[in-house]
Each structure stands twice: as C-alpha cells, then as structure tokens.
Short mmCIF file of C-alpha atoms in Angstrom, two decimals:
data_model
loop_
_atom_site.label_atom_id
_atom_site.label_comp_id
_atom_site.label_asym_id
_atom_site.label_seq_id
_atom_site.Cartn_x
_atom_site.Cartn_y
_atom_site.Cartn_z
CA UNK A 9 3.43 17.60 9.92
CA UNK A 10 0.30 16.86 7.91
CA UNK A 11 2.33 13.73 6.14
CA UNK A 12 0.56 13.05 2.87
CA UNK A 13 -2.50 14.97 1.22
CA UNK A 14 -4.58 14.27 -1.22
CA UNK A 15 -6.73 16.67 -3.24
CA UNK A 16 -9.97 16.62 -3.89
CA UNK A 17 -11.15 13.66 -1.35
CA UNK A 18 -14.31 13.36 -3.80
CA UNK A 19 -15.23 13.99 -7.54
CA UNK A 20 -17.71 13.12 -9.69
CA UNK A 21 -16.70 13.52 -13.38
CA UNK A 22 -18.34 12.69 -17.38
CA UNK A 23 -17.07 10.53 -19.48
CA UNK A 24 -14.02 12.63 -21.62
CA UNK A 25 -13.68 15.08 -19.19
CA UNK A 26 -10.38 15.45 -17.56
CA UNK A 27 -8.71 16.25 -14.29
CA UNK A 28 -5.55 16.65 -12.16
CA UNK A 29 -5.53 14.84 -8.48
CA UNK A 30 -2.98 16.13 -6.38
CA UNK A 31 -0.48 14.34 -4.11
CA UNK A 32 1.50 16.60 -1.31
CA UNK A 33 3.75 15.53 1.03
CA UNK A 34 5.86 17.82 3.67
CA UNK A 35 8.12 15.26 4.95
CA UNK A 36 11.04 15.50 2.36
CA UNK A 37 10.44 12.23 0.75
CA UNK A 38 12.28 10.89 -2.31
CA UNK A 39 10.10 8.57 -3.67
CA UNK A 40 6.26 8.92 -4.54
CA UNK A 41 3.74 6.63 -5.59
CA UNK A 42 -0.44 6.59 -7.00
CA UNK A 43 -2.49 3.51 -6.53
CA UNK A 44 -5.75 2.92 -7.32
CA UNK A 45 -8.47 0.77 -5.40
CA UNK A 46 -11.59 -0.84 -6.69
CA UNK A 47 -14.17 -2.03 -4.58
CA UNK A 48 -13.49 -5.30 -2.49
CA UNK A 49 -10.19 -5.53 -4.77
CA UNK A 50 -6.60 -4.72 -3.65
CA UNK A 51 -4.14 -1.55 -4.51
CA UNK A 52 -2.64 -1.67 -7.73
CA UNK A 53 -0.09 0.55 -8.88
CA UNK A 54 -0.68 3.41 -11.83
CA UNK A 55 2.55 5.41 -11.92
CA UNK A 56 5.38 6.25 -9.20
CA UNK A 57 8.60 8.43 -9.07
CA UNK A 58 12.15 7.73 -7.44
CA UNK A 59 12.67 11.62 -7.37
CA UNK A 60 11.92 15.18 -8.36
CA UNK A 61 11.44 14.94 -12.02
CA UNK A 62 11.53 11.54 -12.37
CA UNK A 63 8.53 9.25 -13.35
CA UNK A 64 7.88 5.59 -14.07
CA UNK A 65 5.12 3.15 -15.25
CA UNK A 66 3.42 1.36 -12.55
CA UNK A 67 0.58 -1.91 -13.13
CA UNK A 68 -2.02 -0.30 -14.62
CA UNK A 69 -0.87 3.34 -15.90
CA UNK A 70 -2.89 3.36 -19.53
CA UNK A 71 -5.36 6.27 -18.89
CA UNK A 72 -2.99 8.15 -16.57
CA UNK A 73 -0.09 10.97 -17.19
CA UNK A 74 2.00 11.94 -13.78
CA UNK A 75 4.19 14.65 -13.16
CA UNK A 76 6.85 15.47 -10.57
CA UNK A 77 8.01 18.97 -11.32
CA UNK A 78 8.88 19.64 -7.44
CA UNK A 79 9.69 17.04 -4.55
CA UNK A 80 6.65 17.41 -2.38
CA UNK A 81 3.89 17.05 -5.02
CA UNK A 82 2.87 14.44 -7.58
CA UNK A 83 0.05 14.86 -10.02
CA UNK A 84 -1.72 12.41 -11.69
CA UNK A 85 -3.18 13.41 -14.91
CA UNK A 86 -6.51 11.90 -16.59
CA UNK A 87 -6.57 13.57 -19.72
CA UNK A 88 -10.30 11.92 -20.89
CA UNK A 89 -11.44 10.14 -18.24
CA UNK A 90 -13.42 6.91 -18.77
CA UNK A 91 -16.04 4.63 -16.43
CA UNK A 92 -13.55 2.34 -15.67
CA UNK A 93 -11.67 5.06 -14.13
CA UNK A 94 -14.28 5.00 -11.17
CA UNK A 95 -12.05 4.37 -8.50
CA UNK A 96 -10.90 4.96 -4.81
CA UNK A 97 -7.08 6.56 -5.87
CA UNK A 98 -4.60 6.44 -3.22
CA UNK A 99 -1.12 8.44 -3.16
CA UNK A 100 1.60 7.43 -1.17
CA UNK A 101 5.28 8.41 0.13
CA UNK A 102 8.36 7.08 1.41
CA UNK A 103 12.09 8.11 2.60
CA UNK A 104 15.11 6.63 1.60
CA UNK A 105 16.02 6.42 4.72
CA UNK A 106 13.44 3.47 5.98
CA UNK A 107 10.98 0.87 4.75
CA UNK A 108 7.91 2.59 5.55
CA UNK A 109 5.35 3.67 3.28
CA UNK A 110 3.23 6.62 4.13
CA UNK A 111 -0.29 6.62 2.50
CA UNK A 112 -2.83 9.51 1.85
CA UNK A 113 -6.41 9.56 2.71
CA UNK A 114 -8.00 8.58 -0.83
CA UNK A 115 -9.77 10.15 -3.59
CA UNK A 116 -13.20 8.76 -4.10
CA UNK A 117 -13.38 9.28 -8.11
CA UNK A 118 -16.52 8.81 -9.90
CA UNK A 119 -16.91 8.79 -13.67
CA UNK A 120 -20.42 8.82 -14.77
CA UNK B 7 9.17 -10.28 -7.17
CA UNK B 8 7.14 -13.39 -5.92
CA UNK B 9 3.96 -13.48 -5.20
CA UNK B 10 1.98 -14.15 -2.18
CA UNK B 11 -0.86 -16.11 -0.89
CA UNK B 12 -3.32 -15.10 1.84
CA UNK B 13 -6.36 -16.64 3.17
CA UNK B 14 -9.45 -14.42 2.05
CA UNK B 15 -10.71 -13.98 5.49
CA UNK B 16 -10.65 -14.78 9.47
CA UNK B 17 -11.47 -14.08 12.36
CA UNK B 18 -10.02 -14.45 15.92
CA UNK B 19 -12.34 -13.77 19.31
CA UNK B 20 -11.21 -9.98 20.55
CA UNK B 21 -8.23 -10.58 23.15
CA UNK B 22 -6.53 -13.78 21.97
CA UNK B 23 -3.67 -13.26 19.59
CA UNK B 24 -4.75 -13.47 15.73
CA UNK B 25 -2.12 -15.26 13.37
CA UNK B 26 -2.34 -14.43 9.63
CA UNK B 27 -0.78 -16.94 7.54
CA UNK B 28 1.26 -15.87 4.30
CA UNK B 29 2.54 -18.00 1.64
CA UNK B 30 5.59 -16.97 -0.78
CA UNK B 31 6.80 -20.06 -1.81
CA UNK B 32 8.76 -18.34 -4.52
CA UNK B 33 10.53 -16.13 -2.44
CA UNK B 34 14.29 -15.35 -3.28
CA UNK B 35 17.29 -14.57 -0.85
CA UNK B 36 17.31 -10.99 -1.33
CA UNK B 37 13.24 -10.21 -1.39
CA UNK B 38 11.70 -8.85 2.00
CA UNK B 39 8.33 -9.56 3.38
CA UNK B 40 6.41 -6.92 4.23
CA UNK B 41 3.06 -6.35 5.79
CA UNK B 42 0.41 -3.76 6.08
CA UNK B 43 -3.15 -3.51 6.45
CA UNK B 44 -5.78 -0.85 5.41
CA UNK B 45 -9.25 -0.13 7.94
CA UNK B 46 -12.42 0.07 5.95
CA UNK B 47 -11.68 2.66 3.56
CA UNK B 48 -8.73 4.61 4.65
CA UNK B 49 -5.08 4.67 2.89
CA UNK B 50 -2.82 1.20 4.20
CA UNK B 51 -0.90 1.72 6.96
CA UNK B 52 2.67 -0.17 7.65
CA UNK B 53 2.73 -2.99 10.21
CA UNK B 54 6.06 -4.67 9.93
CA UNK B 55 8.55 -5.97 7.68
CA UNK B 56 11.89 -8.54 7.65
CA UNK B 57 13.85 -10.74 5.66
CA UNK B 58 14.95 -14.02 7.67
CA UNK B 59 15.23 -13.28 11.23
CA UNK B 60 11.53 -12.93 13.29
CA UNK B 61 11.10 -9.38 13.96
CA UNK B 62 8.41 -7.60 16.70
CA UNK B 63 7.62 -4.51 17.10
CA UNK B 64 5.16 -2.36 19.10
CA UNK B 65 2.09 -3.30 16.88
CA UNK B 66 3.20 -6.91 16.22
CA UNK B 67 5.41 -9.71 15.21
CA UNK B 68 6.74 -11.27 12.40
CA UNK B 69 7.48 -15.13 12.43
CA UNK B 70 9.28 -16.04 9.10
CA UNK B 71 9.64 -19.84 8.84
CA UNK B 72 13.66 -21.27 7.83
CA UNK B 73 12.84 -21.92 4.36
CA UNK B 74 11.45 -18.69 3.68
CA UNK B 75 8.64 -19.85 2.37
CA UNK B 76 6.25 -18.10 4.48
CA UNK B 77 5.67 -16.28 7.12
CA UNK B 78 3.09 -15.52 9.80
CA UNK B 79 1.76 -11.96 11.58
CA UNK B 80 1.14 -11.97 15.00
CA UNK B 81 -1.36 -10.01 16.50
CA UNK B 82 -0.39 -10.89 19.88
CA UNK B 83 -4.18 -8.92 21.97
CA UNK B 84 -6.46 -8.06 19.27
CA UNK B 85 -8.53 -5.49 19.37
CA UNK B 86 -11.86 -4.59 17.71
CA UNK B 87 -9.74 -1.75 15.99
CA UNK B 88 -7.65 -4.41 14.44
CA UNK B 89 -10.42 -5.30 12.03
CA UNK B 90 -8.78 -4.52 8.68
CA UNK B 91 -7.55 -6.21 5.66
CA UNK B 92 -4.19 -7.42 5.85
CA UNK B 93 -1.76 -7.51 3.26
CA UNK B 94 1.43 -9.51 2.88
CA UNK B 95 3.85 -8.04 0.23
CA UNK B 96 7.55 -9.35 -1.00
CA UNK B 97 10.16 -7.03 -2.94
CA UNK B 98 13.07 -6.92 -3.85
CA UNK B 99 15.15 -4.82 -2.00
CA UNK B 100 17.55 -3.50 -3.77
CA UNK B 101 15.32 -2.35 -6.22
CA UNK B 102 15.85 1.00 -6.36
CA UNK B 103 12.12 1.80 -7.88
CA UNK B 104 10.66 0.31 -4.04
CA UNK B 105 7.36 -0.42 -6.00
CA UNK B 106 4.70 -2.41 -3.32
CA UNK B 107 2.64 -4.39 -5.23
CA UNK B 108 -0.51 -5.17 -2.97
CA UNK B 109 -2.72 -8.38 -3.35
CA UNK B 110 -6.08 -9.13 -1.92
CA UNK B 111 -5.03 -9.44 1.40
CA UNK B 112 -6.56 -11.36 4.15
CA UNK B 113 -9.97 -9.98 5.94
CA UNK B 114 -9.87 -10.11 9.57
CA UNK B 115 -12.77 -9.59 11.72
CA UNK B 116 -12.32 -9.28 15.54
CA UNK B 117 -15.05 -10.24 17.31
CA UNK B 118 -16.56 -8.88 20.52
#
C-alpha cells in the first residue's frame, strides 16, 4: 500500500492563478481531511469529508473549494490563489474502524 | 472541544525517558486525548490516544491524571529520532465529523 499521496510535493504559483492539489488514498478510508501548515505554526484545518461526496468547512477554508467525487481522492481547489496561501498543505485519512489518522507527505505551495 | 496547553519546548538527554506535559483543564467526560507528533517537515504521525484509563503502547505511554485534567506522554528510551514536535489534541468522540484540531505542540530536542 502506498497509504496517502499527495500531488505535486512542490509548486510555485502568481498571485490569481489557480490550481488543484490532489489527495489519494488506497486504503478504503471513509473520512478525508486538508490541513495547512505555516512555518513554526501548527496544522490547521481547511476543509474535510465524512464520505464519498460529502464535504465540510474546516478552520480556515475561505480561499479553498474541495471535492470528493470518488472515495480515494480529495481535491482541494484554489480558484485565485493569494500570498497568504504560501503554505506547507497536508492531506490526511482515516478508517472508521480506528482512531488513527494517516497523513500525506506535504505540498510545499508557494504564491509569489 | 477543549483546548490544550503544551510547553513550547524541551529537551531530555538521549536514553532517559522524556515526559511531555499536557494541560486540558476543560476537558469533558466524553472528549479523548490524543497525541501525535510531526519530524521536521514531514506529515504528523499518530502516537497514542485514551480517555481515562493510562494506556501504552509500542512507541509510548499515556498517563492521564483522575481529574482529567491532563495528561502526560511518556517516552520511556528516547532516541535522537524522537526529536519532533509533539502535539496533544482532545475531541469529542462521538463526533461523527473526527475533525483534529492541532495546536503548537511542544518541541522536543533529544540530545546526544
């Protein structure tokens, strides 16, 4: 199993450009989840979904649009993306069937 | 959920146990504590988690006073590789949206 992928690992993109970071996951998990990282700072939630087809605000989701058409991916959408965007974005997954959280690599965004 | 207060860094001497405190003083009877920690820049990984009783597993143990009011992770032989920030994180859980939300953590440096 390659647990949970994330896709691109880097990106540099201008200000009102936009861009779709992809979240795949081949263990069968229900629920999905984006976070996003700033430096020295904690995760902090954007968007997560309970289920195929089901999304949900997070902390911080202004800026962000997520989709989860099928159960092993989750997008998340910036439409224009803005400096304050610049961030280290982090996708996770769990089961129903335990506690654990499974997290992805990262995606080093940069908006200049 | 309640919220949780860490220490913003320690350190313990590589080989003796290393004890990161956690404070949720506003912790209610059906919330879970939860830790995990992230090294350098990679995605957080899953320690431990339990509600009253102390729980252990193979990468450490969790000592959760009577009160509830906080709790303490055992690293029982640290390692260099156990430099890492470490988060403590309570939820609810029987919320069925799992959300995590992730402080600041504590920064633990294991010296040589």
């Amino acid at each position: 199993n390659a647990g949970v992928t994330q896709t691109p690992k880097f990106r540099v993109l201008k200000t009102g450009q936009s861009m779709t970071l992809l979240c795949a996951q081949d263990m069968n998990h229900e629920y999905m989840y984006w976070y996003r990282q700033d430096p020295g700072m904690g995760l902090r939630l954007i968007h997560y979904s309970v289920g195929e087809g089901t999304t949900a605000k997070g902390e911080v989701p202004d800026g962000y649009n997520v989709s989860r058409l099928k159960k092993q991916n989750f997008l998340l959408g910036l439409e224009s993306a803005a400096p304050s965007q610049t961030s280290v974005y982090f996708c996770a997954s769990k089961s129903s069937l335990n506690e654990k959280l499974f997290f992805g690599s990262g995606t080093q965004l940069s908006v200049l | 959920d309640a919220k949780t207060t860490q220490p913003t860094s320690m350190d313990c001497a590589e080989g003796r146990a290393a004890n990161l405190p956690c404070n949720h003083s506003t912790i209610s009877g059906n919330e879970y504590v939860y830790w995990y920690r992230q090294i350098h820049s990679q995605g957080p990984q899953y320690i431990i988690h339990g509600l009253k009783n102390n729980e252990t597993n193979e990468m450490a143990s969790l000592i959760i006073t009577e009160d509830r009011k906080s709790s303490t992770l055992i690293l029982p032989h640290a390692t260099l590789r156990d430099t890492a920030v470490y988060y403590c994180i309570v939820r609810v859980g029987t919320d069925s949206s799992y959300k995590l939300i992730f402080g600041s953590g504590t920064r633990l440096l294991v010296r040589p």
